[in-house]
């Protein structure tokens, strides 16, 4: 966070909560005029503090009623298999998040599907077709207690 002042941090907090806010509204919230706010936001984007802007969608309204947290263990640990797995995962739309983790498993996947039948086909046809996958453990989300894309700082 080197090089960021209080106004930059405030802009980041506001934008991560509501990226749909206009520059004019943002300027009013930080007590600056629109031009310096626009320039600060562009700088924050260019320096990589802001990666991109997205809309958070309702999975159920899009008929993706089942969320699964799936632990994946690779057959072996080497760079080739790891890169192969990551490349394959990046091509699968049902996988919305993938983390390389420590512990008994190598990766944690967040997956959205329509229903259990869809997940069964997904495991057999998508995950099962990746040669480097050794084993899986699926955890089915029953309800969401807290879900936030915001990073505390």
mmCIF file with all atom_site columns, N, CA, C and O in Angstrom, residues 93-144:
data_model
loop_
_atom_site.group_PDB
_atom_site.id
_atom_site.type_symbol
_atom_site.label_atom_id
_atom_site.label_alt_id
_atom_site.label_comp_id
_atom_site.label_asym_id
_atom_site.label_entity_id
_atom_site.label_seq_id
_atom_site.pdbx_PDB_ins_code
_atom_site.Cartn_x
_atom_site.Cartn_y
_atom_site.Cartn_z
_atom_site.occupancy
_atom_site.B_iso_or_equiv
_atom_site.pdbx_formal_charge
_atom_site.auth_seq_id
_atom_site.auth_comp_id
_atom_site.auth_asym_id
_atom_site.auth_atom_id
_atom_site.pdbx_PDB_model_num
ATOM 1   N N  . UNK A 1 93  ? -15.989 -23.384 -17.400 1.00 0.00 ? 93  UNK A N  1
ATOM 2   C CA . UNK A 1 93  ? -16.794 -22.272 -16.886 1.00 0.00 ? 93  UNK A CA 1
ATOM 3   C C  . UNK A 1 93  ? -17.465 -22.531 -15.538 1.00 0.00 ? 93  UNK A C  1
ATOM 4   O O  . UNK A 1 93  ? -17.678 -21.584 -14.774 1.00 0.00 ? 93  UNK A O  1
ATOM 5   N N  . UNK A 1 94  ? -17.774 -23.765 -15.212 1.00 0.00 ? 94  UNK A N  1
ATOM 6   C CA . UNK A 1 94  ? -18.421 -24.065 -13.930 1.00 0.00 ? 94  UNK A CA 1
ATOM 7   C C  . UNK A 1 94  ? -17.512 -23.752 -12.742 1.00 0.00 ? 94  UNK A C  1
ATOM 8   O O  . UNK A 1 94  ? -17.992 -23.512 -11.645 1.00 0.00 ? 94  UNK A O  1
ATOM 9   N N  . UNK A 1 95  ? -16.208 -23.788 -12.961 1.00 0.00 ? 95  UNK A N  1
ATOM 10  C CA . UNK A 1 95  ? -15.249 -23.476 -11.899 1.00 0.00 ? 95  UNK A CA 1
ATOM 11  C C  . UNK A 1 95  ? -15.079 -21.960 -11.857 1.00 0.00 ? 95  UNK A C  1
ATOM 12  O O  . UNK A 1 95  ? -14.550 -21.363 -12.782 1.00 0.00 ? 95  UNK A O  1
ATOM 13  N N  . UNK A 1 96  ? -15.568 -21.352 -10.782 1.00 0.00 ? 96  UNK A N  1
ATOM 14  C CA . UNK A 1 96  ? -15.507 -19.889 -10.678 1.00 0.00 ? 96  UNK A CA 1
ATOM 15  C C  . UNK A 1 96  ? -14.301 -19.412 -9.881  1.00 0.00 ? 96  UNK A C  1
ATOM 16  O O  . UNK A 1 96  ? -13.882 -18.264 -10.010 1.00 0.00 ? 96  UNK A O  1
ATOM 17  N N  . UNK A 1 97  ? -13.735 -20.286 -9.043  1.00 0.00 ? 97  UNK A N  1
ATOM 18  C CA . UNK A 1 97  ? -12.550 -19.944 -8.278  1.00 0.00 ? 97  UNK A CA 1
ATOM 19  C C  . UNK A 1 97  ? -11.696 -21.199 -8.120  1.00 0.00 ? 97  UNK A C  1
ATOM 20  O O  . UNK A 1 97  ? -12.226 -22.303 -8.000  1.00 0.00 ? 97  UNK A O  1
ATOM 21  N N  . UNK A 1 98  ? -10.386 -21.005 -8.125  1.00 0.00 ? 98  UNK A N  1
ATOM 22  C CA . UNK A 1 98  ? -9.460  -22.120 -7.931  1.00 0.00 ? 98  UNK A CA 1
ATOM 23  C C  . UNK A 1 98  ? -8.288  -21.608 -7.105  1.00 0.00 ? 98  UNK A C  1
ATOM 24  O O  . UNK A 1 98  ? -7.658  -20.604 -7.453  1.00 0.00 ? 98  UNK A O  1
ATOM 25  N N  . UNK A 1 99  ? -8.008  -22.302 -6.007  1.00 0.00 ? 99  UNK A N  1
ATOM 26  C CA . UNK A 1 99  ? -6.918  -21.925 -5.110  1.00 0.00 ? 99  UNK A CA 1
ATOM 27  C C  . UNK A 1 99  ? -5.944  -23.088 -4.970  1.00 0.00 ? 99  UNK A C  1
ATOM 28  O O  . UNK A 1 99  ? -6.367  -24.217 -4.751  1.00 0.00 ? 99  UNK A O  1
ATOM 29  N N  . UNK A 1 100 ? -4.652  -22.800 -5.074  1.00 0.00 ? 100 UNK A N  1
ATOM 30  C CA . UNK A 1 100 ? -3.615  -23.767 -4.772  1.00 0.00 ? 100 UNK A CA 1
ATOM 31  C C  . UNK A 1 100 ? -3.445  -23.702 -3.254  1.00 0.00 ? 100 UNK A C  1
ATOM 32  O O  . UNK A 1 100 ? -3.162  -22.637 -2.710  1.00 0.00 ? 100 UNK A O  1
ATOM 33  N N  . UNK A 1 101 ? -3.660  -24.823 -2.576  1.00 0.00 ? 101 UNK A N  1
ATOM 34  C CA . UNK A 1 101 ? -3.699  -24.813 -1.112  1.00 0.00 ? 101 UNK A CA 1
ATOM 35  C C  . UNK A 1 101 ? -2.667  -25.774 -0.517  1.00 0.00 ? 101 UNK A C  1
ATOM 36  O O  . UNK A 1 101 ? -2.128  -26.632 -1.213  1.00 0.00 ? 101 UNK A O  1
ATOM 37  N N  . UNK A 1 102 ? -2.427  -25.612 0.780   1.00 0.00 ? 102 UNK A N  1
ATOM 38  C CA . UNK A 1 102 ? -1.556  -26.545 1.498   1.00 0.00 ? 102 UNK A CA 1
ATOM 39  C C  . UNK A 1 102 ? -2.442  -27.532 2.248   1.00 0.00 ? 102 UNK A C  1
ATOM 40  O O  . UNK A 1 102 ? -3.640  -27.327 2.387   1.00 0.00 ? 102 UNK A O  1
ATOM 41  N N  . UNK A 1 103 ? -1.846  -28.598 2.709   1.00 0.00 ? 103 UNK A N  1
ATOM 42  C CA . UNK A 1 103 ? -2.605  -29.595 3.469   1.00 0.00 ? 103 UNK A CA 1
ATOM 43  C C  . UNK A 1 103 ? -2.742  -30.890 2.700   1.00 0.00 ? 103 UNK A C  1
ATOM 44  O O  . UNK A 1 103 ? -1.913  -31.226 1.856   1.00 0.00 ? 103 UNK A O  1
ATOM 45  N N  . UNK A 1 104 ? -3.821  -31.609 2.966   1.00 0.00 ? 104 UNK A N  1
ATOM 46  C CA . UNK A 1 104 ? -4.030  -32.920 2.359   1.00 0.00 ? 104 UNK A CA 1
ATOM 47  C C  . UNK A 1 104 ? -4.359  -32.851 0.875   1.00 0.00 ? 104 UNK A C  1
ATOM 48  O O  . UNK A 1 104 ? -4.202  -33.832 0.153   1.00 0.00 ? 104 UNK A O  1
ATOM 49  N N  . UNK A 1 105 ? -4.870  -31.712 0.410   1.00 0.00 ? 105 UNK A N  1
ATOM 50  C CA . UNK A 1 105 ? -5.226  -31.554 -0.992  1.00 0.00 ? 105 UNK A CA 1
ATOM 51  C C  . UNK A 1 105 ? -4.375  -30.459 -1.624  1.00 0.00 ? 105 UNK A C  1
ATOM 52  O O  . UNK A 1 105 ? -3.739  -29.668 -0.924  1.00 0.00 ? 105 UNK A O  1
ATOM 53  N N  . UNK A 1 106 ? -4.368  -30.426 -2.937  1.00 0.00 ? 106 UNK A N  1
ATOM 54  C CA . UNK A 1 106 ? -3.537  -29.469 -3.667  1.00 0.00 ? 106 UNK A CA 1
ATOM 55  C C  . UNK A 1 106 ? -4.302  -28.236 -4.126  1.00 0.00 ? 106 UNK A C  1
ATOM 56  O O  . UNK A 1 106 ? -3.736  -27.149 -4.204  1.00 0.00 ? 106 UNK A O  1
ATOM 57  N N  . UNK A 1 107 ? -5.576  -28.398 -4.444  1.00 0.00 ? 107 UNK A N  1
ATOM 58  C CA . UNK A 1 107 ? -6.389  -27.294 -4.960  1.00 0.00 ? 107 UNK A CA 1
ATOM 59  C C  . UNK A 1 107 ? -7.775  -27.316 -4.334  1.00 0.00 ? 107 UNK A C  1
ATOM 60  O O  . UNK A 1 107 ? -8.304  -28.375 -3.998  1.00 0.00 ? 107 UNK A O  1
ATOM 61  N N  . UNK A 1 108 ? -8.355  -26.133 -4.209  1.00 0.00 ? 108 UNK A N  1
ATOM 62  C CA . UNK A 1 108 ? -9.735  -25.980 -3.773  1.00 0.00 ? 108 UNK A CA 1
ATOM 63  C C  . UNK A 1 108 ? -10.479 -25.261 -4.894  1.00 0.00 ? 108 UNK A C  1
ATOM 64  O O  . UNK A 1 108 ? -10.069 -24.176 -5.313  1.00 0.00 ? 108 UNK A O  1
ATOM 65  N N  . UNK A 1 109 ? -11.551 -25.860 -5.371  1.00 0.00 ? 109 UNK A N  1
ATOM 66  C CA . UNK A 1 109 ? -12.343 -25.296 -6.454  1.00 0.00 ? 109 UNK A CA 1
ATOM 67  C C  . UNK A 1 109 ? -13.714 -24.871 -5.937  1.00 0.00 ? 109 UNK A C  1
ATOM 68  O O  . UNK A 1 109 ? -14.314 -25.573 -5.121  1.00 0.00 ? 109 UNK A O  1
ATOM 69  N N  . UNK A 1 110 ? -14.203 -23.751 -6.430  1.00 0.00 ? 110 UNK A N  1
ATOM 70  C CA . UNK A 1 110 ? -15.580 -23.348 -6.180  1.00 0.00 ? 110 UNK A CA 1
ATOM 71  C C  . UNK A 1 110 ? -16.306 -23.552 -7.502  1.00 0.00 ? 110 UNK A C  1
ATOM 72  O O  . UNK A 1 110 ? -15.901 -23.010 -8.536  1.00 0.00 ? 110 UNK A O  1
ATOM 73  N N  . UNK A 1 111 ? -17.369 -24.330 -7.452  1.00 0.00 ? 111 UNK A N  1
ATOM 74  C CA . UNK A 1 111 ? -18.063 -24.770 -8.663  1.00 0.00 ? 111 UNK A CA 1
ATOM 75  C C  . UNK A 1 111 ? -19.552 -24.459 -8.540  1.00 0.00 ? 111 UNK A C  1
ATOM 76  O O  . UNK A 1 111 ? -20.157 -24.706 -7.486  1.00 0.00 ? 111 UNK A O  1
ATOM 77  N N  . UNK A 1 112 ? -20.149 -23.947 -9.609  1.00 0.00 ? 112 UNK A N  1
ATOM 78  C CA . UNK A 1 112 ? -21.597 -23.726 -9.669  1.00 0.00 ? 112 UNK A CA 1
ATOM 79  C C  . UNK A 1 112 ? -22.189 -24.581 -10.772 1.00 0.00 ? 112 UNK A C  1
ATOM 80  O O  . UNK A 1 112 ? -21.727 -24.541 -11.914 1.00 0.00 ? 112 UNK A O  1
ATOM 81  N N  . UNK A 1 113 ? -23.232 -25.353 -10.431 1.00 0.00 ? 113 UNK A N  1
ATOM 82  C CA . UNK A 1 113 ? -23.954 -26.177 -11.398 1.00 0.00 ? 113 UNK A CA 1
ATOM 83  C C  . UNK A 1 113 ? -25.456 -26.073 -11.137 1.00 0.00 ? 113 UNK A C  1
ATOM 84  O O  . UNK A 1 113 ? -25.880 -25.544 -10.112 1.00 0.00 ? 113 UNK A O  1
ATOM 85  N N  . UNK A 1 114 ? -26.241 -26.606 -12.070 1.00 0.00 ? 114 UNK A N  1
ATOM 86  C CA . UNK A 1 114 ? -27.709 -26.550 -11.938 1.00 0.00 ? 114 UNK A CA 1
ATOM 87  C C  . UNK A 1 114 ? -28.202 -27.421 -10.784 1.00 0.00 ? 114 UNK A C  1
ATOM 88  O O  . UNK A 1 114 ? -29.018 -27.002 -9.977  1.00 0.00 ? 114 UNK A O  1
ATOM 89  N N  . UNK A 1 115 ? -27.714 -28.662 -10.754 1.00 0.00 ? 115 UNK A N  1
ATOM 90  C CA . UNK A 1 115 ? -28.221 -29.645 -9.793  1.00 0.00 ? 115 UNK A CA 1
ATOM 91  C C  . UNK A 1 115 ? -27.228 -30.798 -9.663  1.00 0.00 ? 115 UNK A C  1
ATOM 92  O O  . UNK A 1 115 ? -26.152 -30.770 -10.274 1.00 0.00 ? 115 UNK A O  1
ATOM 93  N N  . UNK A 1 116 ? -27.598 -31.813 -8.901  1.00 0.00 ? 116 UNK A N  1
ATOM 94  C CA . UNK A 1 116 ? -26.702 -32.939 -8.650  1.00 0.00 ? 116 UNK A CA 1
ATOM 95  C C  . UNK A 1 116 ? -26.395 -33.713 -9.937  1.00 0.00 ? 116 UNK A C  1
ATOM 96  O O  . UNK A 1 116 ? -25.278 -34.184 -10.133 1.00 0.00 ? 116 UNK A O  1
ATOM 97  N N  . UNK A 1 117 ? -27.370 -33.842 -10.813 1.00 0.00 ? 117 UNK A N  1
ATOM 98  C CA . UNK A 1 117 ? -27.160 -34.541 -12.089 1.00 0.00 ? 117 UNK A CA 1
ATOM 99  C C  . UNK A 1 117 ? -26.093 -33.815 -12.915 1.00 0.00 ? 117 UNK A C  1
ATOM 100 O O  . UNK A 1 117 ? -25.228 -34.444 -13.516 1.00 0.00 ? 117 UNK A O  1
ATOM 101 N N  . UNK A 1 118 ? -26.185 -32.495 -12.938 1.00 0.00 ? 118 UNK A N  1
ATOM 102 C CA . UNK A 1 118 ? -25.195 -31.677 -13.644 1.00 0.00 ? 118 UNK A CA 1
ATOM 103 C C  . UNK A 1 118 ? -23.812 -31.875 -13.019 1.00 0.00 ? 118 UNK A C  1
ATOM 104 O O  . UNK A 1 118 ? -22.806 -31.994 -13.730 1.00 0.00 ? 118 UNK A O  1
ATOM 105 N N  . UNK A 1 119 ? -23.746 -31.918 -11.686 1.00 0.00 ? 119 UNK A N  1
ATOM 106 C CA . UNK A 1 119 ? -22.459 -32.099 -11.021 1.00 0.00 ? 119 UNK A CA 1
ATOM 107 C C  . UNK A 1 119 ? -21.864 -33.477 -11.322 1.00 0.00 ? 119 UNK A C  1
ATOM 108 O O  . UNK A 1 119 ? -20.667 -33.612 -11.541 1.00 0.00 ? 119 UNK A O  1
ATOM 109 N N  . UNK A 1 120 ? -22.714 -34.489 -11.344 1.00 0.00 ? 120 UNK A N  1
ATOM 110 C CA . UNK A 1 120 ? -22.235 -35.827 -11.678 1.00 0.00 ? 120 UNK A CA 1
ATOM 111 C C  . UNK A 1 120 ? -21.594 -35.838 -13.070 1.00 0.00 ? 120 UNK A C  1
ATOM 112 O O  . UNK A 1 120 ? -20.482 -36.351 -13.256 1.00 0.00 ? 120 UNK A O  1
ATOM 113 N N  . UNK A 1 121 ? -22.268 -35.238 -14.039 1.00 0.00 ? 121 UNK A N  1
ATOM 114 C CA . UNK A 1 121 ? -21.726 -35.160 -15.400 1.00 0.00 ? 121 UNK A CA 1
ATOM 115 C C  . UNK A 1 121 ? -20.447 -34.325 -15.426 1.00 0.00 ? 121 UNK A C  1
ATOM 116 O O  . UNK A 1 121 ? -19.476 -34.655 -16.120 1.00 0.00 ? 121 UNK A O  1
ATOM 117 N N  . UNK A 1 122 ? -20.439 -33.243 -14.650 1.00 0.00 ? 122 UNK A N  1
ATOM 118 C CA . UNK A 1 122 ? -19.265 -32.376 -14.564 1.00 0.00 ? 122 UNK A CA 1
ATOM 119 C C  . UNK A 1 122 ? -18.053 -33.146 -14.048 1.00 0.00 ? 122 UNK A C  1
ATOM 120 O O  . UNK A 1 122 ? -16.956 -33.050 -14.597 1.00 0.00 ? 122 UNK A O  1
ATOM 121 N N  . UNK A 1 123 ? -18.248 -33.923 -12.977 1.00 0.00 ? 123 UNK A N  1
ATOM 122 C CA . UNK A 1 123 ? -17.144 -34.694 -12.401 1.00 0.00 ? 123 UNK A CA 1
ATOM 123 C C  . UNK A 1 123 ? -16.637 -35.725 -13.406 1.00 0.00 ? 123 UNK A C  1
ATOM 124 O O  . UNK A 1 123 ? -15.424 -35.862 -13.615 1.00 0.00 ? 123 UNK A O  1
ATOM 125 N N  . UNK A 1 124 ? -17.547 -36.424 -14.056 1.00 0.00 ? 124 UNK A N  1
ATOM 126 C CA . UNK A 1 124 ? -17.146 -37.472 -15.002 1.00 0.00 ? 124 UNK A CA 1
ATOM 127 C C  . UNK A 1 124 ? -16.529 -36.899 -16.276 1.00 0.00 ? 124 UNK A C  1
ATOM 128 O O  . UNK A 1 124 ? -15.495 -37.389 -16.748 1.00 0.00 ? 124 UNK A O  1
ATOM 129 N N  . UNK A 1 125 ? -17.134 -35.861 -16.831 1.00 0.00 ? 125 UNK A N  1
ATOM 130 C CA . UNK A 1 125 ? -16.717 -35.357 -18.142 1.00 0.00 ? 125 UNK A CA 1
ATOM 131 C C  . UNK A 1 125 ? -15.666 -34.246 -18.089 1.00 0.00 ? 125 UNK A C  1
ATOM 132 O O  . UNK A 1 125 ? -14.823 -34.167 -18.980 1.00 0.00 ? 125 UNK A O  1
ATOM 133 N N  . UNK A 1 126 ? -15.728 -33.396 -17.071 1.00 0.00 ? 126 UNK A N  1
ATOM 134 C CA . UNK A 1 126 ? -14.785 -32.276 -17.013 1.00 0.00 ? 126 UNK A CA 1
ATOM 135 C C  . UNK A 1 126 ? -13.594 -32.586 -16.111 1.00 0.00 ? 126 UNK A C  1
ATOM 136 O O  . UNK A 1 126 ? -12.471 -32.719 -16.586 1.00 0.00 ? 126 UNK A O  1
ATOM 137 N N  . UNK A 1 127 ? -13.841 -32.706 -14.814 1.00 0.00 ? 127 UNK A N  1
ATOM 138 C CA . UNK A 1 127 ? -12.724 -32.987 -13.900 1.00 0.00 ? 127 UNK A CA 1
ATOM 139 C C  . UNK A 1 127 ? -12.102 -34.353 -14.188 1.00 0.00 ? 127 UNK A C  1
ATOM 140 O O  . UNK A 1 127 ? -10.886 -34.505 -14.151 1.00 0.00 ? 127 UNK A O  1
ATOM 141 N N  . UNK A 1 128 ? -12.947 -35.317 -14.479 1.00 0.00 ? 128 UNK A N  1
ATOM 142 C CA . UNK A 1 128 ? -12.455 -36.672 -14.743 1.00 0.00 ? 128 UNK A CA 1
ATOM 143 C C  . UNK A 1 128 ? -11.623 -36.785 -16.001 1.00 0.00 ? 128 UNK A C  1
ATOM 144 O O  . UNK A 1 128 ? -10.872 -37.749 -16.169 1.00 0.00 ? 128 UNK A O  1
ATOM 145 N N  . UNK A 1 129 ? -11.719 -35.821 -16.892 1.00 0.00 ? 129 UNK A N  1
ATOM 146 C CA . UNK A 1 129 ? -10.947 -35.867 -18.132 1.00 0.00 ? 129 UNK A CA 1
ATOM 147 C C  . UNK A 1 129 ? -9.571  -35.205 -17.997 1.00 0.00 ? 129 UNK A C  1
ATOM 148 O O  . UNK A 1 129 ? -8.789  -35.219 -18.938 1.00 0.00 ? 129 UNK A O  1
ATOM 149 N N  . UNK A 1 130 ? -9.274  -34.643 -16.844 1.00 0.00 ? 130 UNK A N  1
ATOM 150 C CA . UNK A 1 130 ? -7.954  -34.032 -16.615 1.00 0.00 ? 130 UNK A CA 1
ATOM 151 C C  . UNK A 1 130 ? -7.025  -35.131 -16.103 1.00 0.00 ? 130 UNK A C  1
ATOM 152 O O  . UNK A 1 130 ? -7.207  -35.634 -14.989 1.00 0.00 ? 130 UNK A O  1
ATOM 153 N N  . UNK A 1 131 ? -6.037  -35.524 -16.891 1.00 0.00 ? 131 UNK A N  1
ATOM 154 C CA . UNK A 1 131 ? -5.183  -36.665 -16.526 1.00 0.00 ? 131 UNK A CA 1
ATOM 155 C C  . UNK A 1 131 ? -4.434  -36.513 -15.197 1.00 0.00 ? 131 UNK A C  1
ATOM 156 O O  . UNK A 1 131 ? -4.138  -37.513 -14.548 1.00 0.00 ? 131 UNK A O  1
ATOM 157 N N  . UNK A 1 132 ? -4.143  -35.292 -14.778 1.00 0.00 ? 132 UNK A N  1
ATOM 158 C CA . UNK A 1 132 ? -3.348  -35.092 -13.565 1.00 0.00 ? 132 UNK A CA 1
ATOM 159 C C  . UNK A 1 132 ? -4.154  -35.228 -12.277 1.00 0.00 ? 132 UNK A C  1
ATOM 160 O O  . UNK A 1 132 ? -3.584  -35.285 -11.190 1.00 0.00 ? 132 UNK A O  1
ATOM 161 N N  . UNK A 1 133 ? -5.488  -35.299 -12.363 1.00 0.00 ? 133 UNK A N  1
ATOM 162 C CA . UNK A 1 133 ? -6.323  -35.392 -11.162 1.00 0.00 ? 133 UNK A CA 1
ATOM 163 C C  . UNK A 1 133 ? -6.215  -36.787 -10.562 1.00 0.00 ? 133 UNK A C  1
ATOM 164 O O  . UNK A 1 133 ? -6.428  -37.791 -11.230 1.00 0.00 ? 133 UNK A O  1
ATOM 165 N N  . UNK A 1 134 ? -5.878  -36.816 -9.257  1.00 0.00 ? 134 UNK A N  1
ATOM 166 C CA . UNK A 1 134 ? -5.771  -38.086 -8.550  1.00 0.00 ? 134 UNK A CA 1
ATOM 167 C C  . UNK A 1 134 ? -7.033  -38.419 -7.782  1.00 0.00 ? 134 UNK A C  1
ATOM 168 O O  . UNK A 1 134 ? -7.590  -39.494 -7.927  1.00 0.00 ? 134 UNK A O  1
ATOM 169 N N  . UNK A 1 135 ? -7.505  -37.457 -6.953  1.00 0.00 ? 135 UNK A N  1
ATOM 170 C CA . UNK A 1 135 ? -8.712  -37.704 -6.168  1.00 0.00 ? 135 UNK A CA 1
ATOM 171 C C  . UNK A 1 135 ? -9.437  -36.393 -5.890  1.00 0.00 ? 135 UNK A C  1
ATOM 172 O O  . UNK A 1 135 ? -8.859  -35.314 -5.985  1.00 0.00 ? 135 UNK A O  1
ATOM 173 N N  . UNK A 1 136 ? -10.730 -36.525 -5.548  1.00 0.00 ? 136 UNK A N  1
ATOM 174 C CA . UNK A 1 136 ? -11.597 -35.378 -5.265  1.00 0.00 ? 136 UNK A CA 1
ATOM 175 C C  . UNK A 1 136 ? -12.324 -35.593 -3.954  1.00 0.00 ? 136 UNK A C  1
ATOM 176 O O  . UNK A 1 136 ? -12.619 -36.727 -3.574  1.00 0.00 ? 136 UNK A O  1
ATOM 177 N N  . UNK A 1 137 ? -12.664 -34.491 -3.306  1.00 0.00 ? 137 UNK A N  1
ATOM 178 C CA . UNK A 1 137 ? -13.564 -34.523 -2.163  1.00 0.00 ? 137 UNK A CA 1
ATOM 179 C C  . UNK A 1 137 ? -14.521 -33.357 -2.333  1.00 0.00 ? 137 UNK A C  1
ATOM 180 O O  . UNK A 1 137 ? -14.095 -32.205 -2.393  1.00 0.00 ? 137 UNK A O  1
ATOM 181 N N  . UNK A 1 138 ? -15.811 -33.641 -2.428  1.00 0.00 ? 138 UNK A N  1
ATOM 182 C CA . UNK A 1 138 ? -16.812 -32.607 -2.675  1.00 0.00 ? 138 UNK A CA 1
ATOM 183 C C  . UNK A 1 138 ? -17.549 -32.227 -1.401  1.00 0.00 ? 138 UNK A C  1
ATOM 184 O O  . UNK A 1 138 ? -17.963 -33.094 -0.631  1.00 0.00 ? 138 UNK A O  1
ATOM 185 N N  . UNK A 1 139 ? -17.697 -30.925 -1.191  1.00 0.00 ? 139 UNK A N  1
ATOM 186 C CA . UNK A 1 139 ? -18.462 -30.387 -0.076  1.00 0.00 ? 139 UNK A CA 1
ATOM 187 C C  . UNK A 1 139 ? -19.573 -29.523 -0.677  1.00 0.00 ? 139 UNK A C  1
ATOM 188 O O  . UNK A 1 139 ? -19.288 -28.564 -1.400  1.00 0.00 ? 139 UNK A O  1
ATOM 189 N N  . UNK A 1 140 ? -20.822 -29.860 -0.368  1.00 0.00 ? 140 UNK A N  1
ATOM 190 C CA . UNK A 1 140 ? -21.961 -29.165 -0.953  1.00 0.00 ? 140 UNK A CA 1
ATOM 191 C C  . UNK A 1 140 ? -22.417 -28.052 -0.024  1.00 0.00 ? 140 UNK A C  1
ATOM 192 O O  . UNK A 1 140 ? -22.650 -28.278 1.161   1.00 0.00 ? 140 UNK A O  1
ATOM 193 N N  . UNK A 1 141 ? -22.537 -26.859 -0.577  1.00 0.00 ? 141 UNK A N  1
ATOM 194 C CA . UNK A 1 141 ? -22.940 -25.694 0.208   1.00 0.00 ? 141 UNK A CA 1
ATOM 195 C C  . UNK A 1 141 ? -24.439 -25.780 0.460   1.00 0.00 ? 141 UNK A C  1
ATOM 196 O O  . UNK A 1 141 ? -25.229 -25.837 -0.490  1.00 0.00 ? 141 UNK A O  1
ATOM 197 N N  . UNK A 1 142 ? -24.843 -25.788 1.734   1.00 0.00 ? 142 UNK A N  1
ATOM 198 C CA . UNK A 1 142 ? -26.265 -25.854 2.091   1.00 0.00 ? 142 UNK A CA 1
ATOM 199 C C  . UNK A 1 142 ? -26.866 -24.463 2.157   1.00 0.00 ? 142 UNK A C  1
ATOM 200 O O  . UNK A 1 142 ? -28.007 -24.253 1.754   1.00 0.00 ? 142 UNK A O  1
ATOM 201 N N  . UNK A 1 143 ? -26.105 -23.488 2.683   1.00 0.00 ? 143 UNK A N  1
ATOM 202 C CA . UNK A 1 143 ? -26.556 -22.096 2.702   1.00 0.00 ? 143 UNK A CA 1
ATOM 203 C C  . UNK A 1 143 ? -25.334 -21.200 2.836   1.00 0.00 ? 143 UNK A C  1
ATOM 204 O O  . UNK A 1 143 ? -24.288 -21.622 3.329   1.00 0.00 ? 143 UNK A O  1
ATOM 205 N N  . UNK A 1 144 ? -25.484 -19.985 2.385   1.00 0.00 ? 144 UNK A N  1
ATOM 206 C CA . UNK A 1 144 ? -24.399 -19.018 2.453   1.00 0.00 ? 144 UNK A CA 1
ATOM 207 C C  . UNK A 1 144 ? -24.615 -18.144 3.687   1.00 0.00 ? 144 UNK A C  1
ATOM 208 O O  . UNK A 1 144 ? -25.652 -17.496 3.819   1.00 0.00 ? 144 UNK A O  1
#
